[in-house]
Amino acid sequence: MKKKILVSRKYPEAGISLLREQGFDLTLWEKDRPMTPIELADLAKDHQALVCTLTDRIDRDFLEKCPHLDIISQFAVGYDNIDIAVATRLGIPVGYTPGAMTEATADIAFGLMIAVARKMFFMHKTIMAGQWGYFNPTGHLGMELTAKTLGIFGLGRIGFSLAKRCKAAYGMKILYHNRTRNTAAEQALGAVRVEFDKLLVQSDILSVHCALTPETKQIFNETAFRKMKPSAIFINTARGPIHHEGDLIQALGQGHIWGAGLDVTDPEPMKPDNPLLSMENACVLPHVGSATMEARNRMSVLAAMNIIQFYNTGKVPHIVNPEVLKP
Ligand code: GLV
């Protein structure tokens, strides 16, 4: 019998057509919003596999309603929306799409860094508000990035890519804080692994590239921001809850740090009256790190291949919980 696959959003056709070519019976959720938890569980009950993404809540409640699922294939590199421990206990393999959005997300972090350093979003708003006055020799001054120190919190694929850009463009010194050493980055870029406190104290630009876990949740809070340089720029393109939003607003308002660039917020979507949106030294984007045609196509192909390989060979090429597949 044909396997039935529930596809939770409109994903790029590259991956969807791969699934179709394999003869799977696809149910596509065509609306522009994610399914509610009730809609998701009701539909998933009648399917053997699920393609989902970070806006789908794959929590204990969902998983215990759908323990029959053969595989869950996440269209994202992050999977904090999925209760991996419960999926593993139920024996459900969880695939994901690492590597596909590395360059796209590093570009967004790099772009935010420059945009914050030169107050670009705020300056754009002044034009729209009819406030483009005369050339002002002392107005709205930003800062240069050459020879600054970049601190990476969580130096994996995306952090490495950002560090390469910063080294090549600005000759930046690279510091990083990781649980394990990244010898490739040390050799290629002279990156230096430091304790968290040292990363806070020494970075001119501090960019977050770790996963959201209980250990990293709100690790960038008032205590952390107070240790940073008053001239520092904080960038988060990973997950919103890694910083404490109220503390960040306060740190910017009180000058504990100089600026912030966010592609992720908590909650998402951010409300239009959020104070960060009117701050001179803050730039916020609506979680578009992986939003290039190339990255999204690659993600859809990886998400499809995780399902196709699973049904054809019993192996999932990119799997979060490989232990469920061991004999
Ligand atoms: C996007 O946020 C992802 O995790 O891929």
GROMACS .gro file of C-alpha atoms and ligand atoms in nm:
model
  332
    1MET     CA    1   0.000   0.000   0.000
    2LYS     CA    2   0.118   0.352  -0.080
    3LYS     CA    3   0.258   0.534   0.224
    4LYS     CA    4   0.065   0.846   0.314
    5ILE     CA    5   0.275   1.153   0.392
    6LEU     CA    6   0.141   1.467   0.556
    7VAL     CA    7   0.325   1.780   0.441
    8SER     CA    8   0.264   2.056   0.693
    9ARG     CA    9   0.334   2.367   0.480
   10LYS     CA   10   0.394   2.470   0.118
   11TYR     CA   11   0.754   2.351   0.081
   12PRO     CA   12   0.959   2.409  -0.237
   13GLU     CA   13   0.856   2.190  -0.528
   14ALA     CA   14   1.207   2.041  -0.562
   15GLY     CA   15   1.149   1.816  -0.260
   16ILE     CA   16   0.777   1.764  -0.311
   17SER     CA   17   0.828   1.632  -0.663
   18LEU     CA   18   1.090   1.385  -0.538
   19LEU     CA   19   0.830   1.245  -0.298
   20ARG     CA   20   0.568   1.235  -0.575
   21GLU     CA   21   0.805   1.053  -0.812
   22GLN     CA   22   0.843   0.781  -0.549
   23GLY     CA   23   0.468   0.723  -0.561
   24PHE     CA   24   0.389   0.843  -0.208
   25ASP     CA   25   0.036   0.959  -0.140
   26LEU     CA   26   0.085   1.324  -0.032
   27THR     CA   27  -0.151   1.541   0.168
   28LEU     CA   28  -0.038   1.904   0.131
   29TRP     CA   29  -0.151   2.170   0.379
   30GLU     CA   30  -0.201   2.457   0.139
   31LYS     CA   31  -0.292   2.737   0.382
   32ASP     CA   32  -0.047   3.018   0.456
   33ARG     CA   33  -0.061   2.948   0.828
   34PRO     CA   34   0.066   2.646   1.020
   35MET     CA   35  -0.187   2.387   1.134
   36THR     CA   36  -0.316   2.424   1.488
   37PRO     CA   37  -0.208   2.141   1.720
   38ILE     CA   38  -0.557   1.989   1.685
   39GLU     CA   39  -0.556   2.008   1.304
   40LEU     CA   40  -0.205   1.861   1.295
   41ALA     CA   41  -0.285   1.566   1.521
   42ASP     CA   42  -0.619   1.496   1.347
   43LEU     CA   43  -0.459   1.486   1.004
   44ALA     CA   44  -0.141   1.305   1.111
   45LYS     CA   45  -0.345   1.018   1.260
   46ASP     CA   46  -0.425   0.907   0.909
   47HIS     CA   47  -0.065   0.928   0.773
   48GLN     CA   48   0.254   0.726   0.813
   49ALA     CA   49   0.506   1.008   0.775
   50LEU     CA   50   0.516   1.380   0.846
   51VAL     CA   51   0.715   1.662   0.689
   52CYS     CA   52   0.706   1.952   0.934
   53THR     CA   53   0.894   2.266   1.034
   54LEU     CA   54   0.974   2.489   1.328
   55THR     CA   55   0.623   2.637   1.350
   56ASP     CA   56   0.469   2.291   1.407
   57ARG     CA   57   0.450   2.187   1.770
   58ILE     CA   58   0.566   1.825   1.779
   59ASP     CA   59   0.541   1.792   2.155
   60ARG     CA   60   0.461   1.505   2.390
   61ASP     CA   61   0.087   1.557   2.341
   62PHE     CA   62   0.114   1.533   1.962
   63LEU     CA   63   0.356   1.240   1.968
   64GLU     CA   64   0.146   1.041   2.213
   65LYS     CA   65  -0.156   1.095   1.986
   66CYS     CA   66   0.050   0.979   1.684
   67PRO     CA   67   0.287   0.704   1.803
   68HIS     CA   68   0.216   0.517   1.478
   69LEU     CA   69   0.426   0.759   1.268
   70ASP     CA   70   0.709   0.580   1.082
   71ILE     CA   71   0.921   0.897   1.049
   72ILE     CA   72   0.915   1.271   1.111
   73SER     CA   73   1.113   1.479   0.864
   74GLN     CA   74   1.186   1.831   0.987
   75PHE     CA   75   1.238   2.105   0.725
   76ALA     CA   76   1.497   2.301   0.933
   77VAL     CA   77   1.835   2.256   1.095
   78GLY     CA   78   1.696   2.343   1.440
   79TYR     CA   79   1.446   2.102   1.595
   80ASP     CA   80   1.360   2.257   1.932
   81ASN     CA   81   0.991   2.238   1.831
   82ILE     CA   82   1.015   1.857   1.854
   83ASP     CA   83   1.027   1.661   2.178
   84ILE     CA   84   1.314   1.438   2.067
   85ALA     CA   85   1.318   1.236   2.391
   86VAL     CA   86   0.953   1.135   2.343
   87ALA     CA   87   0.999   1.064   1.970
   88THR     CA   88   1.296   0.844   2.061
   89ARG     CA   89   1.105   0.663   2.334
   90LEU     CA   90   0.830   0.593   2.081
   91GLY     CA   91   1.089   0.472   1.828
   92ILE     CA   92   1.014   0.745   1.573
   93PRO     CA   93   1.319   0.859   1.372
   94VAL     CA   94   1.346   1.236   1.328
   95GLY     CA   95   1.524   1.367   1.018
   96TYR     CA   96   1.643   1.726   0.972
   97THR     CA   97   1.824   1.938   0.711
   98PRO     CA   98   2.172   2.043   0.832
   99GLY     CA   99   2.412   2.223   0.600
  100ALA     CA  100   2.145   2.336   0.353
  101MET     CA  101   2.114   2.691   0.490
  102THR     CA  102   2.467   2.752   0.619
  103GLU     CA  103   2.566   3.023   0.369
  104ALA     CA  104   2.222   3.186   0.364
  105THR     CA  105   2.212   3.223   0.743
  106ALA     CA  106   2.573   3.340   0.767
  107ASP     CA  107   2.484   3.609   0.510
  108ILE     CA  108   2.194   3.727   0.724
  109ALA     CA  109   2.414   3.745   1.036
  110PHE     CA  110   2.683   3.932   0.838
  111GLY     CA  111   2.424   4.167   0.689
  112LEU     CA  112   2.265   4.238   1.028
  113MET     CA  113   2.608   4.313   1.174
  114ILE     CA  114   2.674   4.583   0.912
  115ALA     CA  115   2.316   4.711   0.926
  116VAL     CA  116   2.339   4.758   1.303
  117ALA     CA  117   2.687   4.913   1.289
  118ARG     CA  118   2.552   5.180   1.049
  119LYS     CA  119   2.195   5.206   1.191
  120MET     CA  120   2.060   5.117   0.848
  121PHE     CA  121   1.704   5.017   0.935
  122PHE     CA  122   1.655   5.328   1.150
  123MET     CA  123   1.799   5.557   0.882
  124HIS     CA  124   1.561   5.405   0.627
  125LYS     CA  125   1.271   5.482   0.862
  126THR     CA  126   1.378   5.848   0.890
  127ILE     CA  127   1.344   5.885   0.513
  128MET     CA  128   1.000   5.729   0.519
  129ALA     CA  129   0.902   5.968   0.800
  130GLY     CA  130   1.008   6.268   0.585
  131GLN     CA  131   1.304   6.340   0.813
  132TRP     CA  132   1.588   6.335   0.559
  133GLY     CA  133   1.733   6.671   0.657
  134TYR     CA  134   2.060   6.831   0.553
  135PHE     CA  135   2.386   6.635   0.549
  136ASN     CA  136   2.482   6.626   0.914
  137PRO     CA  137   2.855   6.601   0.993
  138THR     CA  138   2.793   6.473   1.344
  139GLY     CA  139   2.457   6.298   1.315
  140HIS     CA  140   2.374   5.927   1.338
  141LEU     CA  141   2.731   5.808   1.350
  142GLY     CA  142   2.788   5.438   1.330
  143MET     CA  143   3.103   5.235   1.377
  144GLU     CA  144   3.357   5.062   1.155
  145LEU     CA  145   3.412   4.689   1.169
  146THR     CA  146   3.772   4.658   1.054
  147ALA     CA  147   4.000   4.473   1.298
  148LYS     CA  148   3.724   4.422   1.553
  149THR     CA  149   3.684   4.103   1.759
  150LEU     CA  150   3.405   3.866   1.659
  151GLY     CA  151   3.277   3.634   1.931
  152ILE     CA  152   3.080   3.330   1.819
  153PHE     CA  153   2.857   3.153   2.070
  154GLY     CA  154   2.824   2.803   1.922
  155LEU     CA  155   3.082   2.768   1.646
  156GLY     CA  156   2.938   2.508   1.410
  157ARG     CA  157   2.874   2.530   1.036
  158ILE     CA  158   2.696   2.868   1.035
  159GLY     CA  159   2.929   3.032   1.288
  160PHE     CA  160   3.230   2.913   1.089
  161SER     CA  161   3.085   3.062   0.773
  162LEU     CA  162   3.021   3.396   0.943
  163ALA     CA  163   3.372   3.393   1.091
  164LYS     CA  164   3.522   3.334   0.743
  165ARG     CA  165   3.334   3.637   0.608
  166CYS     CA  166   3.442   3.857   0.900
  167LYS     CA  167   3.804   3.747   0.874
  168ALA     CA  168   3.818   3.801   0.496
  169ALA     CA  169   3.629   4.132   0.489
  170TYR     CA  170   3.751   4.295   0.809
  171GLY     CA  171   4.052   4.100   0.936
  172MET     CA  172   3.860   4.030   1.254
  173LYS     CA  173   4.002   3.836   1.544
  174ILE     CA  174   3.777   3.536   1.611
  175LEU     CA  175   3.686   3.409   1.959
  176TYR     CA  176   3.439   3.131   2.022
  177HIS     CA  177   3.268   2.950   2.304
  178ASN     CA  178   3.179   2.584   2.248
  179ARG     CA  179   3.150   2.271   2.453
  180THR     CA  180   3.399   2.103   2.217
  181ARG     CA  181   3.694   2.251   2.030
  182ASN     CA  182   3.653   2.344   1.664
  183THR     CA  183   4.003   2.266   1.540
  184ALA     CA  184   3.911   2.338   1.178
  185ALA     CA  185   3.820   2.697   1.270
  186GLU     CA  186   4.129   2.729   1.488
  187GLN     CA  187   4.351   2.619   1.200
  188ALA     CA  188   4.176   2.807   0.919
  189LEU     CA  189   4.099   3.133   1.100
  190GLY     CA  190   4.312   3.135   1.412
  191ALA     CA  191   3.992   3.117   1.614
  192VAL     CA  192   4.048   3.098   1.990
  193ARG     CA  193   3.819   2.902   2.224
  194VAL     CA  194   3.737   3.098   2.540
  195GLU     CA  195   3.514   3.070   2.846
  196PHE     CA  196   3.168   3.226   2.819
  197ASP     CA  197   3.260   3.522   3.040
  198LYS     CA  198   3.564   3.603   2.831
  199LEU     CA  199   3.354   3.589   2.515
  200LEU     CA  200   3.115   3.841   2.671
  201VAL     CA  201   3.388   4.073   2.793
  202GLN     CA  202   3.612   4.072   2.482
  203SER     CA  203   3.375   4.057   2.182
  204ASP     CA  204   3.300   4.368   1.977
  205ILE     CA  205   3.042   4.169   1.786
  206LEU     CA  206   2.887   3.868   1.957
  207SER     CA  207   2.692   3.638   1.728
  208VAL     CA  208   2.477   3.347   1.846
  209HIS     CA  209   2.480   3.022   1.646
  210CYS     CA  210   2.392   2.751   1.897
  211ALA     CA  211   2.084   2.532   1.930
  212LEU     CA  212   1.807   2.627   2.171
  213THR     CA  213   1.833   2.386   2.465
  214PRO     CA  214   1.754   2.412   2.837
  215GLU     CA  215   2.121   2.518   2.886
  216THR     CA  216   2.113   2.798   2.625
  217LYS     CA  217   1.761   2.929   2.698
  218GLN     CA  218   1.790   3.297   2.797
  219ILE     CA  219   2.164   3.264   2.853
  220PHE     CA  220   2.189   3.616   2.707
  221ASN     CA  221   2.018   3.795   2.994
  222GLU     CA  222   2.084   4.104   3.204
  223THR     CA  223   2.387   3.945   3.372
  224ALA     CA  224   2.541   3.858   3.037
  225PHE     CA  225   2.463   4.193   2.871
  226ARG     CA  226   2.614   4.384   3.166
  227LYS     CA  227   2.944   4.201   3.110
  228MET     CA  228   2.960   4.300   2.742
  229LYS     CA  229   3.133   4.611   2.611
  230PRO     CA  230   2.911   4.922   2.594
  231SER     CA  231   3.026   4.940   2.231
  232ALA     CA  232   2.929   4.576   2.153
  233ILE     CA  233   2.683   4.454   1.893
  234PHE     CA  234   2.472   4.147   1.975
  235ILE     CA  235   2.349   3.933   1.682
  236ASN     CA  236   2.105   3.643   1.712
  237THR     CA  237   2.011   3.444   1.401
  238ALA     CA  238   1.961   3.114   1.589
  239ARG     CA  239   1.652   3.107   1.812
  240GLY     CA  240   1.475   3.394   1.990
  241PRO     CA  241   1.453   3.240   2.339
  242ILE     CA  242   1.835   3.224   2.361
  243HIS     CA  243   1.819   3.590   2.461
  244HIS     CA  244   1.585   3.745   2.718
  245GLU     CA  245   1.402   4.009   2.520
  246GLY     CA  246   1.315   4.239   2.811
  247ASP     CA  247   1.676   4.232   2.929
  248LEU     CA  248   1.800   4.305   2.577
  249ILE     CA  249   1.570   4.607   2.545
  250GLN     CA  250   1.693   4.731   2.881
  251ALA     CA  251   2.059   4.668   2.793
  252LEU     CA  252   2.019   4.873   2.474
  253GLY     CA  253   1.821   5.145   2.648
  254GLN     CA  254   2.072   5.177   2.932
  255GLY     CA  255   2.377   5.153   2.707
  256HIS     CA  256   2.513   4.825   2.846
  257ILE     CA  257   2.555   4.723   2.482
  258TRP     CA  258   2.554   4.941   2.171
  259GLY     CA  259   2.336   4.758   1.922
  260ALA     CA  260   2.148   4.441   1.834
  261GLY     CA  261   2.060   4.257   1.514
  262LEU     CA  262   1.795   3.988   1.537
  263ASP     CA  263   1.658   3.745   1.282
  264VAL     CA  264   1.480   3.557   1.560
  265THR     CA  265   1.259   3.683   1.840
  266ASP     CA  266   1.056   3.549   2.128
  267PRO     CA  267   0.772   3.520   2.054
  268GLU     CA  268   0.754   3.500   1.677
  269PRO     CA  269   0.600   3.683   1.509
  270MET     CA  270   0.714   3.998   1.693
  271LYS     CA  271   0.436   4.252   1.757
  272PRO     CA  272   0.465   4.574   1.550
  273ASP     CA  273   0.472   4.791   1.865
  274ASN     CA  274   0.781   4.615   2.006
  275PRO     CA  275   1.028   4.880   2.134
  276LEU     CA  276   1.314   4.710   1.946
  277LEU     CA  277   1.154   4.814   1.618
  278SER     CA  278   1.193   5.182   1.692
  279MET     CA  279   1.538   5.174   1.851
  280GLU     CA  280   1.812   5.347   1.657
  281ASN     CA  281   2.069   5.070   1.701
  282ALA     CA  282   1.845   4.767   1.656
  283CYS     CA  283   1.768   4.583   1.333
  284VAL     CA  284   1.508   4.307   1.332
  285LEU     CA  285   1.423   4.063   1.053
  286PRO     CA  286   1.133   3.814   1.052
  287HIS     CA  287   1.326   3.483   1.073
  288VAL     CA  288   1.449   3.477   0.714
  289GLY     CA  289   1.796   3.328   0.770
  290SER     CA  290   1.738   3.036   0.535
  291ALA     CA  291   1.513   3.229   0.296
  292THR     CA  292   1.706   3.200  -0.028
  293MET     CA  293   1.583   3.001  -0.326
  294GLU     CA  294   1.896   2.787  -0.310
  295ALA     CA  295   1.877   2.708   0.062
  296ARG     CA  296   1.504   2.639   0.068
  297ASN     CA  297   1.533   2.409  -0.237
  298ARG     CA  298   1.819   2.219  -0.074
  299MET     CA  299   1.622   2.192   0.251
  300SER     CA  300   1.319   2.051   0.070
  301VAL     CA  301   1.537   1.795  -0.110
  302LEU     CA  302   1.708   1.686   0.214
  303ALA     CA  303   1.373   1.661   0.394
  304ALA     CA  304   1.234   1.447   0.109
  305MET     CA  305   1.546   1.229   0.087
  306ASN     CA  306   1.527   1.154   0.459
  307ILE     CA  307   1.186   0.995   0.399
  308ILE     CA  308   1.272   0.829   0.067
  309GLN     CA  309   1.591   0.669   0.199
  310PHE     CA  310   1.414   0.559   0.514
  311TYR     CA  311   1.147   0.368   0.321
  312ASN     CA  312   1.395   0.236   0.060
  313THR     CA  313   1.691   0.141   0.280
  314GLY     CA  314   1.588   0.176   0.645
  315LYS     CA  315   1.847   0.454   0.688
  316VAL     CA  316   1.785   0.827   0.736
  317PRO     CA  317   2.074   1.032   0.590
  318HIS     CA  318   2.035   1.322   0.835
  319ILE     CA  319   1.891   1.197   1.160
  320VAL     CA  320   1.866   1.354   1.505
  321ASN     CA  321   1.809   1.031   1.699
  322PRO     CA  322   2.005   0.754   1.522
  323GLU     CA  323   1.960   0.523   1.821
  324VAL     CA  324   1.604   0.442   1.712
  325LEU     CA  325   1.732   0.279   1.394
  326LYS     CA  326   1.985   0.049   1.563
  327PRO     CA  327   1.880  -0.320   1.542
  328GLV     C1  328   1.567   2.773   1.072
  328GLV     O1  329   1.550   2.847   1.164
  328GLV     C2  330   1.622   2.642   1.084
  328GLV     O2  331   1.640   2.593   1.197
  328GLV     O3  332   1.650   2.580   0.980
   0.00000   0.00000   0.00000
